[in-house]
mmCIF file of C-alpha atoms and ligand atoms in Angstrom:
data_model
loop_
_atom_site.group_PDB
_atom_site.id
_atom_site.type_symbol
_atom_site.label_atom_id
_atom_site.label_comp_id
_atom_site.label_asym_id
_atom_site.label_seq_id
_atom_site.Cartn_x
_atom_site.Cartn_y
_atom_site.Cartn_z
ATOM 1 C CA MET A 231 32.087 -6.342 -16.320
ATOM 2 C CA LYS A 232 28.709 -5.395 -14.705
ATOM 3 C CA LYS A 233 27.932 -7.085 -11.434
ATOM 4 C CA GLU A 234 24.131 -6.680 -10.976
ATOM 5 C CA TYR A 235 22.284 -5.509 -8.167
ATOM 6 C CA LEU A 236 18.515 -5.733 -7.834
ATOM 7 C CA LEU A 237 16.647 -3.219 -5.289
ATOM 8 C CA THR A 238 13.348 -3.318 -6.823
ATOM 9 C CA PRO A 239 9.832 -3.931 -4.848
ATOM 10 C CA GLY A 240 9.346 -7.134 -6.810
ATOM 11 C CA PRO A 241 11.325 -9.056 -8.071
ATOM 12 C CA THR A 242 13.569 -8.911 -5.642
ATOM 13 C CA PRO A 243 16.748 -10.981 -5.502
ATOM 14 C CA LEU A 244 16.999 -15.050 -4.938
ATOM 15 C CA PRO A 245 18.689 -16.841 -2.034
ATOM 16 C CA PRO A 246 21.509 -19.156 -3.704
ATOM 17 C CA GLN A 247 19.367 -22.177 -1.850
ATOM 18 C CA VAL A 248 16.290 -21.150 -3.925
ATOM 19 C CA SER A 249 17.959 -20.896 -7.172
ATOM 20 C CA LEU A 250 19.892 -24.325 -6.672
ATOM 21 C CA ALA A 251 16.376 -25.949 -5.553
ATOM 22 C CA MET A 252 15.270 -24.684 -8.805
ATOM 23 C CA ALA A 253 18.043 -26.387 -11.038
ATOM 24 C CA LYS A 254 17.103 -29.927 -9.542
ATOM 25 C CA PRO A 255 15.414 -32.193 -12.590
ATOM 26 C CA ILE A 256 11.940 -31.772 -12.225
ATOM 27 C CA ILE A 257 9.956 -34.385 -10.290
ATOM 28 C CA HIS A 258 5.847 -35.283 -11.324
ATOM 29 C CA HIS A 259 3.263 -33.430 -9.043
ATOM 30 C CA ARG A 260 1.179 -36.342 -8.585
ATOM 31 C CA THR A 261 3.426 -38.279 -6.540
ATOM 32 C CA PRO A 262 4.331 -38.998 -2.739
ATOM 33 C CA GLN A 263 7.343 -36.780 -3.414
ATOM 34 C CA PHE A 264 5.506 -33.607 -4.208
ATOM 35 C CA GLN A 265 2.710 -34.117 -1.773
ATOM 36 C CA GLU A 266 5.106 -33.910 0.750
ATOM 37 C CA ILE A 267 6.689 -30.993 -0.421
ATOM 38 C CA LEU A 268 3.117 -29.358 -0.847
ATOM 39 C CA LYS A 269 2.482 -30.407 2.469
ATOM 40 C CA GLU A 270 5.016 -28.867 4.106
ATOM 41 C CA ALA A 271 5.006 -25.475 1.967
ATOM 42 C CA SER A 272 1.156 -24.963 3.087
ATOM 43 C CA LEU A 273 2.392 -25.261 6.392
ATOM 44 C CA GLY A 274 5.228 -22.536 6.073
ATOM 45 C CA LEU A 275 2.600 -20.648 4.124
ATOM 46 C CA LYS A 276 0.374 -20.599 7.211
ATOM 47 C CA TRP A 277 3.249 -19.900 9.502
ATOM 48 C CA ALA A 278 4.163 -16.571 7.446
ATOM 49 C CA PHE A 279 0.467 -15.720 6.957
ATOM 50 C CA GLN A 280 0.110 -15.988 10.930
ATOM 51 C CA THR A 281 -2.941 -17.715 9.881
ATOM 52 C CA ASP A 282 -4.863 -21.319 10.735
ATOM 53 C CA ASN A 283 -6.576 -20.887 7.584
ATOM 54 C CA ASP A 284 -5.711 -22.508 4.472
ATOM 55 C CA VAL A 285 -3.671 -20.759 2.440
ATOM 56 C CA PHE A 286 -3.997 -21.674 -1.388
ATOM 57 C CA ILE A 287 -1.366 -21.547 -4.355
ATOM 58 C CA ILE A 288 -2.396 -20.060 -7.501
ATOM 59 C CA SER A 289 -0.176 -20.422 -10.849
ATOM 60 C CA SER A 290 -0.338 -16.820 -11.451
ATOM 61 C CA SER A 291 1.121 -13.647 -10.502
ATOM 62 C CA GLY A 292 -0.145 -11.554 -7.475
ATOM 63 C CA THR A 293 -3.018 -10.244 -9.451
ATOM 64 C CA GLY A 294 -4.115 -13.343 -10.416
ATOM 65 C CA ALA A 295 -4.762 -13.889 -6.171
ATOM 66 C CA MET A 296 -6.569 -10.241 -6.214
ATOM 67 C CA GLU A 297 -8.967 -11.569 -9.060
ATOM 68 C CA ALA A 298 -9.449 -14.618 -7.161
ATOM 69 C CA ALA A 299 -10.385 -12.830 -4.438
ATOM 70 C CA VAL A 300 -12.879 -10.650 -6.040
ATOM 71 C CA ILE A 301 -14.826 -13.199 -8.009
ATOM 72 C CA ASN A 302 -14.838 -15.733 -5.401
ATOM 73 C CA LEU A 303 -16.265 -13.604 -2.535
ATOM 74 C CA LEU A 304 -18.571 -11.098 -4.547
ATOM 75 C CA SER A 305 -21.016 -11.475 -7.803
ATOM 76 C CA GLY A 306 -22.229 -8.922 -9.896
ATOM 77 C CA GLY A 307 -24.054 -6.208 -8.431
ATOM 78 C CA ASP A 308 -22.941 -6.606 -4.996
ATOM 79 C CA THR A 309 -21.377 -4.036 -3.422
ATOM 80 C CA ALA A 310 -17.573 -3.623 -2.111
ATOM 81 C CA LEU A 311 -15.502 -0.526 -0.668
ATOM 82 C CA VAL A 312 -11.986 -0.104 -2.228
ATOM 83 C CA VAL A 313 -9.331 1.813 -0.724
ATOM 84 C CA GLN A 314 -7.202 3.519 -3.347
ATOM 85 C CA GLY A 315 -4.094 5.487 -2.343
ATOM 86 C CA GLY A 316 -1.946 4.200 -5.174
ATOM 87 C CA LYS A 317 -1.478 2.204 -8.402
ATOM 88 C CA PHE A 318 -2.367 -1.109 -6.403
ATOM 89 C CA GLY A 319 -5.229 0.022 -4.229
ATOM 90 C CA GLU A 320 -6.725 1.393 -7.710
ATOM 91 C CA ARG A 321 -5.969 -2.074 -8.814
ATOM 92 C CA TRP A 322 -8.813 -3.108 -6.778
ATOM 93 C CA THR A 323 -11.389 -0.977 -8.711
ATOM 94 C CA GLU A 324 -9.816 -2.113 -11.835
ATOM 95 C CA ILE A 325 -10.662 -5.482 -11.401
ATOM 96 C CA ALA A 326 -14.120 -5.299 -9.593
ATOM 97 C CA LYS A 327 -15.446 -3.070 -12.073
ATOM 98 C CA ALA A 328 -14.398 -5.568 -14.607
ATOM 99 C CA TYR A 329 -17.173 -7.817 -12.578
ATOM 100 C CA GLY A 330 -19.591 -5.424 -12.214
ATOM 101 C CA ILE A 331 -19.272 -4.990 -8.395
ATOM 102 C CA ALA A 332 -21.053 -1.923 -7.698
ATOM 103 C CA LEU A 333 -18.199 0.394 -5.626
ATOM 104 C CA GLU A 334 -17.603 2.979 -2.975
ATOM 105 C CA ILE A 335 -14.404 4.358 -3.403
ATOM 106 C CA ILE A 336 -12.189 6.274 -0.680
ATOM 107 C CA ASN A 337 -9.428 8.189 -2.756
ATOM 108 C CA VAL A 338 -6.422 8.563 -0.186
ATOM 109 C CA GLU A 339 -3.839 10.907 -1.526
ATOM 110 C CA TRP A 340 -1.040 9.031 -3.009
ATOM 111 C CA GLY A 341 1.735 8.904 -0.197
ATOM 112 C CA LYS A 342 -0.525 9.057 2.457
ATOM 113 C CA ALA A 343 -2.067 5.976 4.706
ATOM 114 C CA VAL A 344 -6.062 5.512 4.588
ATOM 115 C CA SER A 345 -7.721 6.661 8.196
ATOM 116 C CA PRO A 346 -9.566 3.634 9.537
ATOM 117 C CA GLU A 347 -12.086 6.233 10.595
ATOM 118 C CA GLU A 348 -12.759 7.223 7.198
ATOM 119 C CA ILE A 349 -13.377 3.292 6.461
ATOM 120 C CA SER A 350 -15.763 2.967 9.721
ATOM 121 C CA LYS A 351 -17.921 5.942 8.332
ATOM 122 C CA LYS A 352 -18.246 4.667 4.977
ATOM 123 C CA LEU A 353 -19.701 1.222 6.074
ATOM 124 C CA LYS A 354 -22.054 2.642 8.584
ATOM 125 C CA SER A 355 -23.302 5.096 5.638
ATOM 126 C CA ASN A 356 -23.540 2.041 3.381
ATOM 127 C CA PRO A 357 -24.631 -1.501 5.290
ATOM 128 C CA GLN A 358 -24.855 -3.100 1.648
ATOM 129 C CA ILE A 359 -20.710 -3.010 1.555
ATOM 130 C CA LYS A 360 -19.755 -6.870 1.536
ATOM 131 C CA ALA A 361 -16.020 -6.534 1.329
ATOM 132 C CA VAL A 362 -13.345 -4.081 2.065
ATOM 133 C CA PHE A 363 -10.545 -4.083 -0.418
ATOM 134 C CA THR A 364 -7.111 -2.478 1.090
ATOM 135 C CA THR A 365 -3.511 -2.672 0.835
ATOM 136 C CA LEU A 366 -0.718 -3.525 3.531
ATOM 137 C CA CYS A 367 1.976 -1.924 1.512
ATOM 138 C CA GLU A 368 0.856 0.106 -1.151
ATOM 139 C CA THR A 369 4.065 -0.314 -3.439
ATOM 140 C CA SER A 370 3.846 2.235 -5.601
ATOM 141 C CA THR A 371 3.856 4.977 -2.932
ATOM 142 C CA GLY A 372 5.908 3.223 -0.246
ATOM 143 C CA VAL A 373 2.901 3.408 2.476
ATOM 144 C CA ASP A 374 2.243 1.068 4.879
ATOM 145 C CA ASN A 375 -1.416 0.979 5.961
ATOM 146 C CA ASP A 376 -2.315 0.466 9.559
ATOM 147 C CA ILE A 377 -4.416 -2.827 8.954
ATOM 148 C CA ARG A 378 -4.564 -3.972 12.800
ATOM 149 C CA ALA A 379 -6.611 -0.605 12.886
ATOM 150 C CA ILE A 380 -8.608 -1.286 10.079
ATOM 151 C CA ALA A 381 -9.599 -4.689 10.929
ATOM 152 C CA ALA A 382 -11.004 -3.160 13.832
ATOM 153 C CA VAL A 383 -13.456 -1.115 12.309
ATOM 154 C CA VAL A 384 -14.358 -3.615 9.829
ATOM 155 C CA LYS A 385 -15.060 -6.124 12.395
ATOM 156 C CA GLU A 386 -18.062 -3.923 13.682
ATOM 157 C CA SER A 387 -19.526 -4.201 10.271
ATOM 158 C CA SER A 388 -20.762 -7.075 8.542
ATOM 159 C CA ALA A 389 -18.457 -6.773 5.667
ATOM 160 C CA VAL A 390 -15.159 -9.023 5.175
ATOM 161 C CA LEU A 391 -11.600 -7.477 5.048
ATOM 162 C CA VAL A 392 -9.458 -8.291 1.978
ATOM 163 C CA VAL A 393 -5.827 -7.254 2.589
ATOM 164 C CA ASP A 394 -3.472 -6.740 -0.691
ATOM 165 C CA ALA A 395 -0.155 -7.807 1.104
ATOM 166 C CA ILE A 396 1.700 -9.119 -2.309
ATOM 167 C CA SER A 397 4.682 -6.980 -1.517
ATOM 168 C CA GLY A 398 4.085 -6.789 2.367
ATOM 169 C CA LEU A 399 3.987 -10.200 3.411
ATOM 170 C CA GLY A 400 7.236 -11.633 4.895
ATOM 171 C CA ALA A 401 8.483 -7.651 5.144
ATOM 172 C CA VAL A 402 5.892 -6.046 7.782
ATOM 173 C CA ASP A 403 3.924 -7.697 10.490
ATOM 174 C CA LEU A 404 0.358 -8.668 9.324
ATOM 175 C CA LYS A 405 -1.417 -10.656 12.232
ATOM 176 C CA THR A 406 -4.020 -12.441 9.818
ATOM 177 C CA ASP A 407 -5.668 -14.228 12.840
ATOM 178 C CA ALA A 408 -5.089 -12.100 15.779
ATOM 179 C CA TRP A 409 -6.373 -8.714 13.952
ATOM 180 C CA GLY A 410 -9.317 -10.370 12.377
ATOM 181 C CA VAL A 411 -8.281 -10.089 8.839
ATOM 182 C CA ASP A 412 -10.813 -12.322 6.423
ATOM 183 C CA VAL A 413 -8.877 -12.760 3.528
ATOM 184 C CA VAL A 414 -4.902 -12.110 2.476
ATOM 185 C CA VAL A 415 -3.458 -11.779 -0.728
ATOM 186 C CA ALA A 416 0.280 -12.406 -1.514
ATOM 187 C CA GLY A 417 2.593 -13.115 -4.633
ATOM 188 C CA SER A 418 5.949 -14.936 -4.590
ATOM 189 C CA GLN A 419 7.983 -12.060 -6.066
ATOM 190 C CA LYS A 420 8.572 -9.523 -3.076
ATOM 191 C CA GLY A 421 8.840 -10.548 0.529
ATOM 192 C CA LEU A 422 8.849 -14.227 -0.282
ATOM 193 C CA MET A 423 12.185 -14.039 -2.015
ATOM 194 C CA LEU A 424 11.320 -16.034 -4.997
ATOM 195 C CA PRO A 425 10.751 -15.511 -8.663
ATOM 196 C CA PRO A 426 7.186 -14.267 -9.963
ATOM 197 C CA GLY A 427 4.934 -16.717 -10.846
ATOM 198 C CA LEU A 428 2.916 -17.455 -7.676
ATOM 199 C CA GLY A 429 -0.098 -16.091 -6.083
ATOM 200 C CA PHE A 430 -1.341 -17.259 -2.588
ATOM 201 C CA ILE A 431 -4.645 -16.620 -1.032
ATOM 202 C CA SER A 432 -6.048 -17.042 2.683
ATOM 203 C CA LEU A 433 -9.667 -17.280 3.774
ATOM 204 C CA SER A 434 -11.192 -16.952 6.890
ATOM 205 C CA ALA A 435 -14.501 -18.848 7.734
ATOM 206 C CA ARG A 436 -16.390 -16.011 7.143
ATOM 207 C CA ALA A 437 -15.110 -15.452 4.150
ATOM 208 C CA TRP A 438 -15.632 -18.720 2.893
ATOM 209 C CA LYS A 439 -19.291 -17.922 3.423
ATOM 210 C CA LEU A 440 -19.229 -15.285 0.670
ATOM 211 C CA VAL A 441 -17.419 -18.212 -1.498
ATOM 212 C CA GLU A 442 -20.208 -20.560 -1.219
ATOM 213 C CA ALA A 443 -22.767 -17.620 -1.772
ATOM 214 C CA SER A 444 -20.797 -15.940 -4.858
ATOM 215 C CA LYS A 445 -22.577 -16.792 -8.091
ATOM 216 C CA SER A 446 -19.863 -15.436 -10.110
ATOM 217 C CA SER A 447 -18.910 -17.690 -13.150
ATOM 218 C CA ARG A 448 -15.315 -19.053 -12.558
ATOM 219 C CA TYR A 449 -13.341 -21.671 -13.551
ATOM 220 C CA TYR A 450 -9.504 -21.661 -13.376
ATOM 221 C CA LEU A 451 -9.562 -19.488 -9.970
ATOM 222 C CA ASP A 452 -12.474 -21.312 -8.341
ATOM 223 C CA LEU A 453 -11.135 -21.876 -4.768
ATOM 224 C CA ARG A 454 -13.719 -24.431 -4.133
ATOM 225 C CA LYS A 455 -11.905 -26.412 -6.307
ATOM 226 C CA ALA A 456 -8.636 -25.385 -5.000
ATOM 227 C CA LYS A 457 -10.361 -26.175 -1.574
ATOM 228 C CA LYS A 458 -11.120 -29.953 -2.731
ATOM 229 C CA ALA A 459 -7.802 -30.498 -3.669
ATOM 230 C CA LEU A 460 -5.640 -29.146 -0.730
ATOM 231 C CA ASP A 461 -7.740 -31.174 1.407
ATOM 232 C CA LYS A 462 -6.353 -33.966 -0.502
ATOM 233 C CA ASN A 463 -2.946 -32.435 -0.282
ATOM 234 C CA ASP A 464 -3.174 -31.674 -4.276
ATOM 235 C CA THR A 465 -3.649 -28.781 -6.531
ATOM 236 C CA PRO A 466 -6.667 -28.833 -9.088
ATOM 237 C CA PHE A 467 -4.385 -28.154 -11.886
ATOM 238 C CA THR A 468 -0.664 -28.584 -12.684
ATOM 239 C CA SER A 469 1.451 -27.210 -9.757
ATOM 240 C CA SER A 470 4.108 -24.806 -10.768
ATOM 241 C CA ILE A 471 6.273 -27.723 -9.321
ATOM 242 C CA THR A 472 9.367 -25.829 -9.578
ATOM 243 C CA LEU A 473 8.250 -23.073 -7.788
ATOM 244 C CA VAL A 474 6.480 -24.598 -5.195
ATOM 245 C CA ILE A 475 9.842 -26.446 -4.659
ATOM 246 C CA ALA A 476 11.466 -23.136 -4.272
ATOM 247 C CA LEU A 477 8.917 -21.968 -2.130
ATOM 248 C CA ASN A 478 9.223 -24.474 0.520
ATOM 249 C CA GLU A 479 13.203 -23.501 0.374
ATOM 250 C CA ALA A 480 12.574 -20.055 0.957
ATOM 251 C CA LEU A 481 10.007 -20.516 3.442
ATOM 252 C CA LYS A 482 12.454 -22.776 5.578
ATOM 253 C CA MET A 483 15.100 -20.398 5.503
ATOM 254 C CA MET A 484 12.254 -17.875 6.905
ATOM 255 C CA GLN A 485 11.113 -20.082 9.581
ATOM 256 C CA GLN A 486 15.302 -20.478 10.550
ATOM 257 C CA ASP A 487 15.158 -16.696 10.923
ATOM 258 C CA GLY A 488 11.827 -16.270 12.753
ATOM 259 C CA LEU A 489 9.201 -13.298 11.641
ATOM 260 C CA GLU A 490 10.370 -11.382 14.331
ATOM 261 C CA ASN A 491 13.919 -11.314 13.311
ATOM 262 C CA ILE A 492 12.487 -10.737 9.476
ATOM 263 C CA PHE A 493 10.625 -7.584 10.621
ATOM 264 C CA LYS A 494 13.255 -6.171 12.416
ATOM 265 C CA ARG A 495 15.546 -6.653 9.850
ATOM 266 C CA HIS A 496 13.088 -4.659 7.589
ATOM 267 C CA ARG A 497 12.960 -2.197 9.765
ATOM 268 C CA VAL A 498 16.638 -1.282 10.473
ATOM 269 C CA MET A 499 16.939 -1.311 6.440
ATOM 270 C CA ALA A 500 13.936 0.973 6.129
ATOM 271 C CA ASP A 501 15.345 3.295 8.814
ATOM 272 C CA ALA A 502 18.746 3.595 7.525
ATOM 273 C CA THR A 503 17.642 4.352 3.952
ATOM 274 C CA ARG A 504 15.280 7.200 5.235
ATOM 275 C CA ALA A 505 18.289 8.318 7.320
ATOM 276 C CA ALA A 506 20.105 8.230 4.544
ATOM 277 C CA MET A 507 17.813 10.218 2.502
ATOM 278 C CA GLN A 508 17.307 13.092 5.105
ATOM 279 C CA ALA A 509 21.082 13.179 5.083
ATOM 280 C CA LEU A 510 21.156 13.785 1.190
ATOM 281 C CA GLY A 511 18.566 16.673 1.881
ATOM 282 C CA LEU A 512 16.144 14.274 -0.188
ATOM 283 C CA GLU A 513 12.508 14.152 1.054
ATOM 284 C CA LEU A 514 10.292 10.899 1.477
ATOM 285 C CA PHE A 515 7.211 10.324 -0.523
ATOM 286 C CA ALA A 516 5.533 9.130 2.479
ATOM 287 C CA PRO A 517 7.057 10.635 5.452
ATOM 288 C CA LEU A 518 4.248 9.783 7.648
ATOM 289 C CA ALA A 519 3.249 6.373 7.051
ATOM 290 C CA ALA A 520 6.632 5.420 5.369
ATOM 291 C CA SER A 521 6.778 1.253 4.597
ATOM 292 C CA ASP A 522 9.137 -1.087 6.090
ATOM 293 C CA GLY A 523 9.510 -2.891 3.017
ATOM 294 C CA VAL A 524 10.084 0.115 0.400
ATOM 295 C CA THR A 525 11.223 3.549 0.493
ATOM 296 C CA ALA A 526 9.688 6.154 -1.813
ATOM 297 C CA VAL A 527 11.716 9.259 -2.409
ATOM 298 C CA LYS A 528 10.795 12.677 -4.158
ATOM 299 C CA VAL A 529 13.255 13.278 -7.080
ATOM 300 C CA PRO A 530 14.928 16.559 -5.947
ATOM 301 C CA ALA A 531 14.094 19.630 -8.541
ATOM 302 C CA GLY A 532 16.309 20.072 -11.493
ATOM 303 C CA ILE A 533 17.108 16.287 -11.323
ATOM 304 C CA ASP A 534 15.791 13.955 -14.099
ATOM 305 C CA GLY A 535 14.184 10.870 -12.394
ATOM 306 C CA GLU A 536 13.922 8.607 -15.038
ATOM 307 C CA LYS A 537 17.664 9.278 -16.108
ATOM 308 C CA LEU A 538 18.425 8.686 -12.377
ATOM 309 C CA VAL A 539 17.051 5.130 -12.367
ATOM 310 C CA LYS A 540 18.429 4.461 -15.803
ATOM 311 C CA THR A 541 21.979 5.411 -15.119
ATOM 312 C CA MET A 542 22.215 3.462 -12.053
ATOM 313 C CA ARG A 543 20.817 0.289 -13.744
ATOM 314 C CA ASP A 544 22.724 0.509 -17.022
ATOM 315 C CA THR A 545 25.981 2.090 -15.999
ATOM 316 C CA TYR A 546 26.495 0.794 -12.907
ATOM 317 C CA GLY A 547 24.086 -2.293 -12.600
ATOM 318 C CA VAL A 548 21.977 -1.181 -9.655
ATOM 319 C CA THR A 549 18.520 -1.416 -10.428
ATOM 320 C CA ILE A 550 16.160 0.677 -8.486
ATOM 321 C CA ALA A 551 12.482 1.399 -9.324
ATOM 322 C CA GLY A 552 10.938 4.557 -10.601
ATOM 323 C CA GLY A 553 7.678 6.236 -9.941
ATOM 324 C CA GLN A 554 4.354 4.426 -11.590
ATOM 325 C CA ASP A 555 1.750 6.166 -13.487
ATOM 326 C CA GLU A 556 1.289 9.936 -11.964
ATOM 327 C CA LEU A 557 4.424 9.534 -10.168
ATOM 328 C CA LYS A 558 6.685 8.644 -13.179
ATOM 329 C CA GLY A 559 9.693 10.734 -12.715
ATOM 330 C CA LYS A 560 8.818 12.286 -9.892
ATOM 331 C CA VAL A 561 10.081 9.622 -7.389
ATOM 332 C CA PHE A 562 12.528 6.514 -6.913
ATOM 333 C CA ARG A 563 11.878 3.548 -4.926
ATOM 334 C CA ILE A 564 14.408 1.455 -3.060
ATOM 335 C CA ALA A 565 13.417 -1.711 -1.912
ATOM 336 C CA HIS A 566 14.563 -3.471 1.483
ATOM 337 C CA MET A 567 12.462 -6.518 1.221
ATOM 338 C CA GLY A 568 12.764 -10.202 0.903
ATOM 339 C CA PHE A 569 16.498 -11.193 0.519
ATOM 340 C CA ILE A 570 18.092 -7.440 0.334
ATOM 341 C CA ALA A 571 20.343 -7.140 3.187
ATOM 342 C CA GLU A 572 22.533 -4.465 4.821
ATOM 343 C CA PRO A 573 25.560 -4.840 2.101
ATOM 344 C CA ASP A 574 22.722 -4.526 -0.725
ATOM 345 C CA ILE A 575 21.666 -1.046 0.907
ATOM 346 C CA ILE A 576 25.231 0.386 1.310
ATOM 347 C CA MET A 577 25.861 -0.717 -2.632
ATOM 348 C CA GLY A 578 22.667 0.930 -3.624
ATOM 349 C CA LEU A 579 23.176 4.047 -1.561
ATOM 350 C CA SER A 580 26.974 4.407 -2.783
ATOM 351 C CA CYS A 581 25.340 4.219 -6.556
ATOM 352 C CA LEU A 582 22.677 6.740 -5.883
ATOM 353 C CA GLU A 583 25.348 9.179 -4.150
ATOM 354 C CA LYS A 584 27.551 8.721 -7.369
ATOM 355 C CA VAL A 585 24.776 9.262 -9.798
ATOM 356 C CA LEU A 586 23.374 12.350 -7.929
ATOM 357 C CA THR A 587 26.683 14.006 -7.971
ATOM 358 C CA GLN A 588 27.330 13.141 -11.507
ATOM 359 C CA MET A 589 23.958 14.894 -12.411
ATOM 360 C CA GLY A 590 24.845 17.861 -10.395
ATOM 361 C CA TYR A 591 22.653 17.180 -7.168
ATOM 362 C CA LYS A 592 24.724 19.261 -4.570
ATOM 363 C CA PHE A 593 25.424 17.378 -1.047
ATOM 364 C CA THR A 594 28.001 15.796 0.793
ATOM 365 C CA LEU A 595 29.369 13.003 -0.594
ATOM 366 C CA GLY A 596 29.138 10.176 1.485
ATOM 367 C CA SER A 597 26.426 11.724 4.025
ATOM 368 C CA GLY A 598 23.794 9.497 2.988
ATOM 369 C CA LEU A 599 26.057 6.418 3.428
ATOM 370 C CA ALA A 600 27.539 7.552 7.088
ATOM 371 C CA ALA A 601 23.974 8.244 8.073
ATOM 372 C CA ALA A 602 23.027 4.561 7.050
ATOM 373 C CA GLU A 603 25.907 2.893 8.722
ATOM 374 C CA LYS A 604 25.002 4.989 12.185
ATOM 375 C CA VAL A 605 21.499 2.743 11.957
ATOM 376 C CA PHE A 606 23.321 -0.195 11.256
ATOM 377 C CA LEU A 607 25.674 0.127 14.170
ATOM 378 C CA LYS A 608 23.120 0.807 16.553
HETATM 379 C C1 PLP B 724 3.534 -6.089 -7.243
HETATM 380 C C2 PLP B 724 2.607 -5.628 -6.345
HETATM 381 C C3 PLP B 724 1.188 -6.157 -6.766
HETATM 382 C C4 PLP B 724 0.740 -6.796 -8.249
HETATM 383 O O1 PLP B 724 1.291 -8.349 -8.403
HETATM 384 P P1 PLP B 724 1.918 -8.955 -9.730
HETATM 385 O O2 PLP B 724 2.533 -9.977 -9.270
HETATM 386 O O3 PLP B 724 2.555 -8.028 -10.569
HETATM 387 O O4 PLP B 724 0.432 -9.501 -10.162
HETATM 388 C C5 PLP B 724 -0.261 -5.797 -6.639
HETATM 389 N N1 PLP B 724 -0.150 -5.232 -5.341
HETATM 390 C C6 PLP B 724 0.964 -4.834 -4.637
HETATM 391 C C7 PLP B 724 0.920 -4.251 -3.052
HETATM 392 C C8 PLP B 724 2.013 -5.075 -5.063
HETATM 393 O O5 PLP B 724 3.341 -4.885 -4.657
#
């Protein structure tokens, strides 16, 4: 018998309440019953996004919501600034290029956060920039960017700020309205404790001006259609009924917890994970801007990083994430977001210690666990 533990930065484990909600017989979406659920979920999303703006639900993975942001805000030939410090920053570039957007790019060394001053400089040097695309939690490198400081510098320009919070939302604080973030994009399968399949996007009044002005061709991802429907408590196409019901359930759980508690829980798990790595003599990939949602760790010399992840998963049922693209085999990533709790972290660390020992890495067995426990006991 093998019990499975999921410690990846998407998908994340599902709370039993969420799974059970999805097991109920399906209902029709053009009904008062579903409209009630959609209304409640929409209010819950505003709460989770910390905004008074509408949050639209798109039936797609997170990337669909990213694409919706690009094509609704901009048209071919417009100029945008992209912060590229990992795989997901690169995704903004790829989407924007596909639609003929002219790009200014800030290349940030993987593992570092972007400097807001650099964004400010770029904006001043090119007043054509209409939108700044950045990432809250750069899941590929385990970095949290300082969105509050970024928003402060973007506000001094005429550009709108777009934040990919696909893995950050519900894990780390993002005060959309208070900080002046125009557009926030999220996905269902990370901090929000749902299966993959939903994308979310919220837009400020300033961003809506761009949506109205954009000459991009759009159909399924046309947010003007989404707005018309949402104003009538509806969706333009068939809702992902089951996932929206699950979303409503997850948001209720989150609201019972409160954002402060949620962020604190993530911080404590991140602190414990980081303390464990230090005790094991392992180096964090992003020591200066380590995310509270996911910890990226350098694979020590002489250890096969891909084999480490594979053995933990296939032999012991504990799934962590490896590195992506240029980090393949060079880092492993332990998620502590969504419905992941202290005991899961202990389980993951214990398995990591076991497999590292088997692979010949030298350390005092149990030292990582002890360091984590000390943080949890505080
Ligand atoms: C997971 C993730 C994405 C991609 O989302 P999909 O749901 O796979 O389309 C984009 N950005 C970030 C920061 C992510 O963590």
